[in-house]
Short mmCIF file of C-alpha atoms in Angstrom, two decimals:
data_model
loop_
_atom_site.label_atom_id
_atom_site.label_comp_id
_atom_site.label_asym_id
_atom_site.label_seq_id
_atom_site.Cartn_x
_atom_site.Cartn_y
_atom_site.Cartn_z
CA GLY A 25 78.98 46.19 113.75
CA GLN A 26 78.30 47.55 117.18
CA ASN A 27 75.62 46.21 119.48
CA ILE A 28 74.66 46.70 123.13
CA ASP A 29 71.77 44.80 124.67
CA GLN A 30 69.93 45.79 127.84
CA PRO A 31 66.45 44.93 129.09
CA THR A 32 63.99 47.60 128.06
CA GLU A 33 62.15 47.85 131.35
CA MET A 34 62.45 46.58 134.91
CA THR A 35 60.37 47.03 138.06
CA ALA A 36 61.60 46.60 141.62
CA THR A 37 60.39 47.31 145.12
CA GLU A 38 61.66 50.08 147.37
CA GLY A 39 64.39 48.75 149.67
CA ALA A 40 65.18 45.80 147.42
CA ILE A 41 68.20 45.01 145.22
CA VAL A 42 68.07 45.10 141.41
CA GLN A 43 70.61 43.99 138.81
CA ILE A 44 70.59 45.52 135.33
CA ASN A 45 72.49 43.49 132.77
CA CYS A 46 74.32 44.70 129.68
CA THR A 47 75.94 42.62 126.96
CA TYR A 48 78.00 44.15 124.21
CA GLN A 49 79.69 43.32 120.92
CA THR A 50 81.83 46.20 119.76
CA SER A 51 84.74 46.68 117.40
CA GLY A 52 86.87 48.19 120.16
CA PHE A 53 86.83 48.33 123.93
CA ASN A 54 88.38 51.00 126.11
CA GLY A 55 86.02 50.75 129.05
CA LEU A 56 82.35 50.55 129.95
CA PHE A 57 80.26 53.31 131.49
CA TRP A 58 76.92 53.35 133.27
CA TYR A 59 74.86 56.54 133.20
CA GLN A 60 71.61 57.41 134.95
CA GLN A 61 69.03 59.50 133.13
CA HIS A 62 65.87 60.81 134.78
CA ALA A 63 63.02 61.62 132.45
CA GLY A 64 63.60 64.91 130.66
CA GLU A 65 67.06 65.35 132.13
CA ALA A 66 70.64 64.86 130.98
CA PRO A 67 72.48 61.59 131.65
CA THR A 68 74.72 61.64 134.72
CA PHE A 69 77.76 59.45 135.26
CA LEU A 70 77.47 56.49 137.63
CA SER A 71 80.44 54.20 137.05
CA TYR A 72 83.33 53.18 134.84
CA ASN A 73 84.91 49.73 134.45
CA VAL A 74 87.92 48.96 132.29
CA LEU A 75 89.28 45.89 134.12
CA ASP A 76 87.36 42.76 135.04
CA GLY A 77 85.71 42.74 138.40
CA LEU A 78 83.42 44.69 140.66
CA GLU A 79 83.57 48.41 141.34
CA GLU A 80 81.57 49.53 144.37
CA LYS A 81 80.40 53.06 144.99
CA GLY A 82 77.91 53.41 147.81
CA ARG A 83 74.59 51.81 146.94
CA PHE A 84 75.69 51.27 143.35
CA SER A 85 78.14 48.63 142.07
CA SER A 86 79.19 47.76 138.55
CA PHE A 87 80.72 44.54 137.28
CA LEU A 88 82.62 43.78 134.10
CA SER A 89 83.70 40.60 132.34
CA ARG A 90 85.56 41.49 129.15
CA SER A 91 85.88 37.88 127.99
CA LYS A 92 82.09 37.51 128.12
CA GLY A 93 81.27 40.99 126.84
CA TYR A 94 79.09 41.43 129.90
CA SER A 95 78.47 44.01 132.59
CA TYR A 96 75.87 44.59 135.23
CA LEU A 97 74.82 47.49 137.43
CA LEU A 98 73.69 46.54 140.92
CA LEU A 99 71.51 48.93 142.89
CA LYS A 100 71.01 48.20 146.58
CA GLU A 101 68.49 49.59 149.09
CA LEU A 102 66.39 50.96 146.28
CA GLN A 103 64.80 54.37 146.75
CA MET A 104 61.93 55.92 144.83
CA LYS A 105 64.35 58.48 143.38
CA ASP A 106 66.23 55.63 141.66
CA SER A 107 63.39 55.39 139.15
CA ALA A 108 65.16 56.39 135.93
CA SER A 109 66.71 55.01 132.77
CA TYR A 110 70.10 53.38 133.12
CA LEU A 111 72.35 53.58 130.07
CA CYS A 112 75.20 51.17 129.36
CA ALA A 113 77.88 52.65 127.09
CA VAL A 114 81.11 51.24 125.69
CA LYS A 115 84.08 53.42 124.86
CA THR A 116 84.96 51.98 121.49
CA GLY A 117 87.86 54.23 120.54
CA ALA A 118 89.95 56.98 122.03
CA ASN A 119 86.92 59.08 122.81
CA ASN A 120 83.74 57.75 121.23
CA LEU A 121 81.00 56.29 123.45
CA PHE A 122 78.53 53.83 121.95
CA PHE A 123 75.32 53.75 123.99
CA GLY A 124 72.69 51.09 124.47
CA THR A 125 69.02 52.05 124.38
CA GLY A 126 68.82 52.02 128.16
CA THR A 127 66.80 50.21 130.82
CA ARG A 128 63.85 52.04 132.32
CA LEU A 129 63.69 51.14 136.03
CA THR A 130 60.52 51.78 138.01
CA VAL A 131 60.74 51.55 141.79
CA ILE A 132 57.42 50.83 143.47
CA PRO A 133 56.53 51.24 147.17
CA GLY B 30 80.57 77.65 134.01
CA ALA B 31 79.39 75.18 136.59
CA GLY B 32 78.08 72.73 134.03
CA VAL B 33 77.41 72.20 130.35
CA SER B 34 74.72 74.52 129.07
CA GLN B 35 72.74 74.31 125.86
CA SER B 36 70.42 76.69 124.08
CA PRO B 37 67.67 76.83 123.19
CA SER B 38 66.08 74.27 125.49
CA ASN B 39 63.26 73.77 123.00
CA LYS B 40 63.05 74.55 119.31
CA VAL B 41 60.05 74.09 117.05
CA THR B 42 60.66 74.64 113.36
CA GLU B 43 59.03 73.99 110.04
CA LYS B 44 60.29 71.37 107.64
CA GLY B 45 62.89 72.83 105.31
CA LYS B 46 64.13 75.53 107.67
CA ASP B 47 67.67 75.67 109.07
CA VAL B 48 68.32 75.47 112.81
CA GLU B 49 71.34 76.22 114.94
CA LEU B 50 71.90 74.63 118.34
CA ARG B 51 74.44 75.94 120.82
CA CYS B 52 76.58 74.24 123.45
CA ASP B 53 78.72 75.86 126.14
CA PRO B 54 81.00 73.23 127.66
CA ILE B 55 82.49 73.18 131.13
CA SER B 56 85.34 75.67 131.33
CA GLY B 57 88.66 73.96 130.64
CA HIS B 58 87.18 70.88 128.99
CA THR B 59 89.00 70.35 125.72
CA ALA B 60 86.77 67.60 124.35
CA LEU B 61 83.19 68.20 123.22
CA TYR B 62 80.63 65.74 121.89
CA TRP B 63 77.24 65.98 120.22
CA TYR B 64 74.67 63.18 120.54
CA ARG B 65 71.11 62.74 119.37
CA GLN B 66 68.44 60.91 121.36
CA SER B 67 65.24 60.02 119.58
CA LEU B 68 62.15 58.91 121.49
CA GLY B 69 62.73 55.46 122.94
CA GLN B 70 66.18 55.22 121.41
CA GLY B 71 69.67 55.26 122.84
CA LEU B 72 72.08 58.11 122.47
CA GLU B 73 73.42 58.31 118.93
CA PHE B 74 76.92 59.76 118.56
CA LEU B 75 77.15 62.59 116.04
CA ILE B 76 80.53 64.32 116.27
CA TYR B 77 83.50 64.82 118.56
CA PHE B 78 85.75 67.88 118.92
CA GLN B 79 89.22 68.02 120.39
CA GLY B 80 89.90 71.71 120.72
CA ASN B 81 88.52 73.32 117.58
CA SER B 82 89.10 70.36 115.30
CA ALA B 83 86.74 67.46 114.70
CA PRO B 84 88.74 64.24 114.29
CA ASP B 85 85.59 62.14 114.32
CA LYS B 86 82.58 63.19 112.25
CA SER B 87 81.51 59.64 111.58
CA GLY B 88 78.13 59.98 113.27
CA LEU B 89 76.76 62.88 111.28
CA PRO B 90 73.71 61.36 109.54
CA SER B 91 73.85 63.44 106.37
CA ASP B 92 75.52 66.45 104.76
CA ARG B 93 72.68 68.58 106.11
CA PHE B 94 74.36 68.33 109.50
CA SER B 95 77.47 70.34 110.36
CA ALA B 96 79.16 71.54 113.49
CA GLU B 97 81.88 73.93 114.44
CA ARG B 98 83.71 74.95 117.56
CA THR B 99 85.50 78.22 118.10
CA GLY B 100 88.04 79.28 120.69
CA GLY B 101 88.12 75.77 122.07
CA SER B 102 84.86 76.51 123.82
CA VAL B 103 81.40 77.14 122.36
CA SER B 104 80.11 74.77 119.70
CA THR B 105 77.21 75.08 117.31
CA LEU B 106 75.41 72.24 115.55
CA THR B 107 73.64 73.34 112.39
CA ILE B 108 70.95 71.35 110.63
CA GLN B 109 70.03 72.62 107.19
CA ARG B 110 66.71 71.98 105.44
CA THR B 111 65.32 70.17 108.49
CA GLN B 112 63.25 67.05 108.04
CA GLN B 113 60.68 65.52 110.39
CA GLU B 114 63.04 62.65 111.17
CA ASP B 115 65.47 65.20 112.64
CA SER B 116 63.07 65.64 115.57
CA ALA B 117 64.96 64.50 118.68
CA VAL B 118 66.75 65.73 121.76
CA TYR B 119 70.25 66.92 120.89
CA LEU B 120 72.67 66.47 123.77
CA CYS B 121 76.09 68.01 124.16
CA ALA B 122 78.77 66.67 126.50
CA SER B 123 82.26 67.77 127.43
CA SER B 124 85.22 66.10 129.08
CA LEU B 125 88.85 66.51 129.99
CA ALA B 126 90.38 64.58 127.12
CA GLY B 127 93.76 62.95 127.08
CA THR B 128 93.07 60.29 129.67
CA LEU B 129 91.61 56.84 129.26
CA TYR B 130 88.90 57.61 131.76
CA ASN B 131 87.47 60.88 130.52
CA GLU B 132 84.01 61.08 132.02
CA GLN B 133 81.60 62.96 129.83
CA PHE B 134 79.39 65.58 131.48
CA PHE B 135 76.14 66.16 129.66
CA GLY B 136 74.12 69.29 129.13
CA PRO B 137 70.32 69.39 129.51
CA GLY B 138 69.78 69.05 125.77
CA THR B 139 67.81 70.87 123.10
CA ARG B 140 64.49 69.32 122.16
CA LEU B 141 64.00 69.87 118.43
CA THR B 142 60.59 69.41 116.87
CA VAL B 143 60.27 69.64 113.10
CA LEU B 144 56.69 70.09 111.96
#
């Protein structure tokens, strides 16, 4: 079967750093995506990892370890607008994305 | 268009009625996906189109659900004899298929409420 685990909720302080973890067990692996979804809005793409290691993009970085079935999203210099749900998704086949239930991040002043 | 659009944005229907949801993908995107997001749940894959054909229908929850795509563009998701458990946000996404990294761009969704 397919399974993706993420913490349900996290809270962090404005200006701080937060790490959102994702572990997965899937029947196939063609890459891992992170999406951001503000309440009532569509998910928007943040990052993509297919090889092990860290991908950095501005304040956001994403890490992948395929042998451990593990990824994390690192958000630096948190801003209030970063309050959103963060969705981990694994590309299990040629095109299909299997999503986790998401982590709701609340940034407090 | 500039992005993926979906209509209607909200749909309230009575149990047993049929509903039709529409998705207009980004111009030139050959791949189109339908997902369902129930309250507090992750995105649930429903169906994938490459052009007008649907090579992967594995996520459709029952035979009450069907989808079609015409002209390699607009897609409609039809739910027949709606049930209360069909209440969810239905999201459409499109991408440039054919590459390993084919980022999916999502529409704003249609919120379906079945009374």
